[in-house]
Amino acid sequence: MASPEREPVDSVEKAFARGDEDALRAAYLRYGSLVYTYCRRTLDESRAKDVTQDVFISAWKSRGRYEPSRGTLAGWLIAITKNRIVDNVRSEQRHERRRSDNDPTGVPVAAEVEQIGDRLMITEALRCLSDRARQVITLHYLDDLTHQQIADRMSLPLGTVKSDLRRGLSQIRHQLESAHG
């Protein structure tokens, strides 16, 4: 049997939804760095570790509400993470206000936290695409090439480029939608 970090995404998600014995560990191995990275972009190291742990504990306790058909496990975890970060930041701001009469510390609020989460979800979605689809999307959106220029550069039929682009964007959209509930 494959180790949990090499299991296909869909098997980790289904096992998590079923509450299988090793599913929490497999989910943490697959998505722990994604959740921690999200936390670390807005919180100090200690708080990021605490929030990451809290996210997985909360997710496991509420796993009955996770439905793989409605979105990815990564998206669901990112949604939980966003809420935990916002709660943590607001709590810290309340404590800061009590300690000082100064303005809040400039710690990111919900909109900024959500933007960071969206960027991470796009990165995760791109990572899950085939190499060819990832390259097509990169050439189109980052290098600003037309469909025909991509087809010429990659020696692919124009229809294949368009299909890869459409399917890839659909996967990215699905990943983002699952993070926004």
mmCIF file of C-alpha atoms in Angstrom:
data_model
loop_
_atom_site.group_PDB
_atom_site.id
_atom_site.type_symbol
_atom_site.label_atom_id
_atom_site.label_comp_id
_atom_site.label_asym_id
_atom_site.label_seq_id
_atom_site.Cartn_x
_atom_site.Cartn_y
_atom_site.Cartn_z
ATOM 1 C CA MET A 1 0.000 0.000 0.000
ATOM 2 C CA ALA A 2 1.236 3.508 -0.845
ATOM 3 C CA SER A 3 2.311 5.772 1.976
ATOM 4 C CA PRO A 4 -0.265 8.445 2.892
ATOM 5 C CA GLU A 5 1.732 11.290 1.356
ATOM 6 C CA ARG A 6 1.646 9.515 -2.022
ATOM 7 C CA GLU A 7 -2.000 8.501 -2.001
ATOM 8 C CA PRO A 8 -4.107 10.076 -4.717
ATOM 9 C CA VAL A 9 -5.911 13.219 -3.587
ATOM 10 C CA ASP A 10 -9.359 11.707 -4.072
ATOM 11 C CA SER A 11 -8.569 8.701 -1.863
ATOM 12 C CA VAL A 12 -7.363 10.976 0.963
ATOM 13 C CA GLU A 13 -10.512 13.076 0.637
ATOM 14 C CA LYS A 14 -12.857 10.072 0.610
ATOM 15 C CA ALA A 15 -11.054 8.443 3.534
ATOM 16 C CA PHE A 16 -11.276 11.701 5.494
ATOM 17 C CA ALA A 17 -14.984 12.020 4.784
ATOM 18 C CA ARG A 18 -15.532 8.424 5.942
ATOM 19 C CA GLY A 19 -13.474 9.039 9.088
ATOM 20 C CA ASP A 20 -11.000 6.259 8.347
ATOM 21 C CA GLU A 21 -8.466 5.645 11.077
ATOM 22 C CA ASP A 22 -5.397 6.982 9.233
ATOM 23 C CA ALA A 23 -7.208 9.710 7.291
ATOM 24 C CA LEU A 24 -6.289 12.585 9.602
ATOM 25 C CA ARG A 25 -2.613 11.685 9.352
ATOM 26 C CA ALA A 26 -2.852 11.340 5.566
ATOM 27 C CA ALA A 27 -4.650 14.698 5.299
ATOM 28 C CA TYR A 28 -2.033 16.359 7.489
ATOM 29 C CA LEU A 29 0.814 14.881 5.450
ATOM 30 C CA ARG A 30 -0.776 16.056 2.206
ATOM 31 C CA TYR A 31 -2.091 19.484 3.307
ATOM 32 C CA GLY A 32 -0.232 20.380 6.506
ATOM 33 C CA SER A 33 2.358 22.502 4.721
ATOM 34 C CA LEU A 34 -0.364 24.303 2.742
ATOM 35 C CA VAL A 35 -2.271 25.182 5.930
ATOM 36 C CA TYR A 36 0.910 26.134 7.805
ATOM 37 C CA THR A 37 2.113 28.317 4.913
ATOM 38 C CA TYR A 38 -1.220 30.141 4.925
ATOM 39 C CA CYS A 39 -0.970 30.673 8.666
ATOM 40 C CA ARG A 40 2.669 31.735 8.498
ATOM 41 C CA ARG A 41 1.942 34.423 5.903
ATOM 42 C CA THR A 42 -0.147 36.276 8.485
ATOM 43 C CA LEU A 43 0.940 35.016 11.910
ATOM 44 C CA ASP A 44 4.201 34.606 13.784
ATOM 45 C CA GLU A 45 5.736 31.118 13.852
ATOM 46 C CA SER A 46 4.359 30.074 17.234
ATOM 47 C CA ARG A 47 0.811 31.214 16.480
ATOM 48 C CA ALA A 48 1.010 29.688 12.979
ATOM 49 C CA LYS A 49 1.873 26.295 14.485
ATOM 50 C CA ASP A 50 -0.957 26.560 17.000
ATOM 51 C CA VAL A 51 -3.513 27.596 14.400
ATOM 52 C CA THR A 52 -2.370 24.838 12.016
ATOM 53 C CA GLN A 53 -2.897 22.258 14.730
ATOM 54 C CA ASP A 54 -6.254 23.790 15.613
ATOM 55 C CA VAL A 55 -7.358 23.641 11.965
ATOM 56 C CA PHE A 56 -6.729 19.908 11.696
ATOM 57 C CA ILE A 57 -8.328 19.165 15.058
ATOM 58 C CA SER A 58 -11.383 21.235 14.115
ATOM 59 C CA ALA A 59 -11.565 19.643 10.673
ATOM 60 C CA TRP A 60 -11.400 16.152 12.133
ATOM 61 C CA LYS A 61 -14.069 16.910 14.733
ATOM 62 C CA SER A 62 -16.381 18.310 12.055
ATOM 63 C CA ARG A 63 -15.461 15.842 9.288
ATOM 64 C CA GLY A 64 -19.124 14.813 9.046
ATOM 65 C CA ARG A 65 -19.810 18.187 7.421
ATOM 66 C CA TYR A 66 -17.156 17.698 4.745
ATOM 67 C CA GLU A 67 -18.648 16.522 1.459
ATOM 68 C CA PRO A 68 -16.097 15.649 -1.260
ATOM 69 C CA SER A 69 -18.743 16.200 -3.937
ATOM 70 C CA ARG A 70 -19.065 19.873 -2.923
ATOM 71 C CA GLY A 71 -15.357 20.744 -2.967
ATOM 72 C CA THR A 72 -11.828 19.670 -2.320
ATOM 73 C CA LEU A 73 -10.431 18.844 1.092
ATOM 74 C CA ALA A 74 -7.716 21.448 0.494
ATOM 75 C CA GLY A 75 -10.379 24.076 -0.119
ATOM 76 C CA TRP A 76 -12.351 23.051 2.947
ATOM 77 C CA LEU A 77 -9.211 23.173 5.099
ATOM 78 C CA ILE A 78 -8.278 26.587 3.695
ATOM 79 C CA ALA A 79 -11.762 27.889 4.543
ATOM 80 C CA ILE A 80 -11.349 26.647 8.123
ATOM 81 C CA THR A 81 -7.841 28.111 8.228
ATOM 82 C CA LYS A 82 -9.041 31.517 7.037
ATOM 83 C CA ASN A 83 -11.632 31.609 9.816
ATOM 84 C CA ARG A 84 -9.102 30.525 12.456
ATOM 85 C CA ILE A 85 -6.561 33.140 11.305
ATOM 86 C CA VAL A 86 -9.158 35.909 11.333
ATOM 87 C CA ASP A 87 -10.303 34.830 14.813
ATOM 88 C CA ASN A 88 -6.701 34.730 16.005
ATOM 89 C CA VAL A 89 -5.862 38.158 14.534
ATOM 90 C CA ARG A 90 -8.995 39.750 15.985
ATOM 91 C CA SER A 91 -8.260 38.241 19.371
ATOM 92 C CA GLU A 92 -4.706 39.593 19.232
ATOM 93 C CA GLN A 93 -5.998 43.038 18.203
ATOM 94 C CA ARG A 94 -8.394 43.071 21.172
ATOM 95 C CA HIS A 95 -5.525 42.178 23.511
ATOM 96 C CA GLU A 96 -3.303 44.820 21.902
ATOM 97 C CA ARG A 97 -5.978 47.492 22.348
ATOM 98 C CA ARG A 98 -6.303 46.575 26.002
ATOM 99 C CA ARG A 99 -2.526 46.806 26.497
ATOM 100 C CA SER A 100 -2.179 50.116 24.700
ATOM 101 C CA ASP A 101 -4.178 53.160 23.745
ATOM 102 C CA ASN A 102 -2.487 53.130 20.311
ATOM 103 C CA ASP A 103 -4.159 52.162 17.034
ATOM 104 C CA PRO A 104 -4.316 48.470 16.118
ATOM 105 C CA THR A 105 -1.010 46.900 15.129
ATOM 106 C CA GLY A 106 -1.713 46.743 11.411
ATOM 107 C CA VAL A 107 -2.168 42.989 11.517
ATOM 108 C CA PRO A 108 -4.012 41.732 8.403
ATOM 109 C CA VAL A 109 -7.779 41.525 8.522
ATOM 110 C CA ALA A 110 -10.266 39.249 6.785
ATOM 111 C CA ALA A 111 -9.926 40.606 3.217
ATOM 112 C CA GLU A 112 -6.140 40.367 3.226
ATOM 113 C CA VAL A 113 -6.249 36.924 4.834
ATOM 114 C CA GLU A 114 -8.670 35.809 2.119
ATOM 115 C CA GLN A 115 -6.402 37.124 -0.653
ATOM 116 C CA ILE A 116 -3.477 35.181 0.755
ATOM 117 C CA GLY A 117 -5.650 32.057 0.919
ATOM 118 C CA ASP A 118 -6.769 32.522 -2.683
ATOM 119 C CA ARG A 119 -3.157 32.793 -3.873
ATOM 120 C CA LEU A 120 -2.248 29.622 -2.002
ATOM 121 C CA MET A 121 -5.281 27.781 -3.391
ATOM 122 C CA ILE A 122 -4.334 28.808 -6.945
ATOM 123 C CA THR A 123 -0.796 27.584 -6.326
ATOM 124 C CA GLU A 124 -2.146 24.289 -4.969
ATOM 125 C CA ALA A 125 -4.526 23.927 -7.922
ATOM 126 C CA LEU A 126 -1.703 24.598 -10.386
ATOM 127 C CA ARG A 127 0.452 22.021 -8.612
ATOM 128 C CA CYS A 128 -2.287 19.430 -9.111
ATOM 129 C CA LEU A 129 -2.550 20.061 -12.871
ATOM 130 C CA SER A 130 -0.646 18.082 -15.456
ATOM 131 C CA ASP A 131 2.657 19.629 -16.508
ATOM 132 C CA ARG A 132 1.244 20.479 -19.928
ATOM 133 C CA ALA A 133 -1.901 22.168 -18.567
ATOM 134 C CA ARG A 134 0.164 24.122 -16.030
ATOM 135 C CA GLN A 135 2.509 25.277 -18.810
ATOM 136 C CA VAL A 136 -0.403 26.295 -21.067
ATOM 137 C CA ILE A 137 -1.976 28.377 -18.273
ATOM 138 C CA THR A 138 1.371 29.936 -17.376
ATOM 139 C CA LEU A 139 2.130 30.848 -20.984
ATOM 140 C CA HIS A 140 -1.329 32.340 -21.472
ATOM 141 C CA TYR A 141 -1.759 34.282 -18.241
ATOM 142 C CA LEU A 142 1.782 35.088 -17.145
ATOM 143 C CA ASP A 143 3.573 35.360 -20.494
ATOM 144 C CA ASP A 144 0.488 36.812 -22.214
ATOM 145 C CA LEU A 145 0.689 34.512 -25.243
ATOM 146 C CA THR A 146 -2.292 33.866 -27.497
ATOM 147 C CA HIS A 147 -3.715 30.385 -27.942
ATOM 148 C CA GLN A 148 -2.051 30.128 -31.363
ATOM 149 C CA GLN A 149 1.328 31.278 -30.000
ATOM 150 C CA ILE A 150 1.117 28.633 -27.266
ATOM 151 C CA ALA A 151 0.178 25.957 -29.815
ATOM 152 C CA ASP A 152 3.149 26.933 -31.971
ATOM 153 C CA ARG A 153 5.589 27.101 -29.072
ATOM 154 C CA MET A 154 4.481 23.753 -27.595
ATOM 155 C CA SER A 155 3.875 22.019 -30.942
ATOM 156 C CA LEU A 156 0.299 21.218 -29.972
ATOM 157 C CA PRO A 157 -2.941 21.446 -31.924
ATOM 158 C CA LEU A 158 -4.834 24.668 -31.211
ATOM 159 C CA GLY A 159 -7.836 22.691 -29.903
ATOM 160 C CA THR A 160 -5.627 20.895 -27.375
ATOM 161 C CA VAL A 161 -4.328 24.222 -26.056
ATOM 162 C CA LYS A 162 -7.878 25.540 -25.690
ATOM 163 C CA SER A 163 -9.038 22.330 -23.980
ATOM 164 C CA ASP A 164 -6.086 22.305 -21.574
ATOM 165 C CA LEU A 165 -6.738 25.940 -20.730
ATOM 166 C CA ARG A 166 -10.473 25.403 -20.165
ATOM 167 C CA ARG A 167 -10.018 22.254 -18.049
ATOM 168 C CA GLY A 168 -7.176 23.766 -16.045
ATOM 169 C CA LEU A 169 -9.132 26.926 -15.265
ATOM 170 C CA SER A 170 -12.122 24.799 -14.307
ATOM 171 C CA GLN A 171 -9.963 22.902 -11.794
ATOM 172 C CA ILE A 172 -8.596 26.147 -10.379
ATOM 173 C CA ARG A 173 -12.118 27.591 -10.093
ATOM 174 C CA HIS A 174 -13.314 24.412 -8.338
ATOM 175 C CA GLN A 175 -10.420 24.690 -5.875
ATOM 176 C CA LEU A 176 -11.224 28.354 -5.127
ATOM 177 C CA GLU A 177 -14.960 27.700 -4.798
ATOM 178 C CA SER A 178 -14.337 24.902 -2.327
ATOM 179 C CA ALA A 179 -12.280 27.303 -0.195
ATOM 180 C CA HIS A 180 -15.087 29.856 -0.179
ATOM 181 C CA GLY A 181 -17.755 27.362 0.825
#
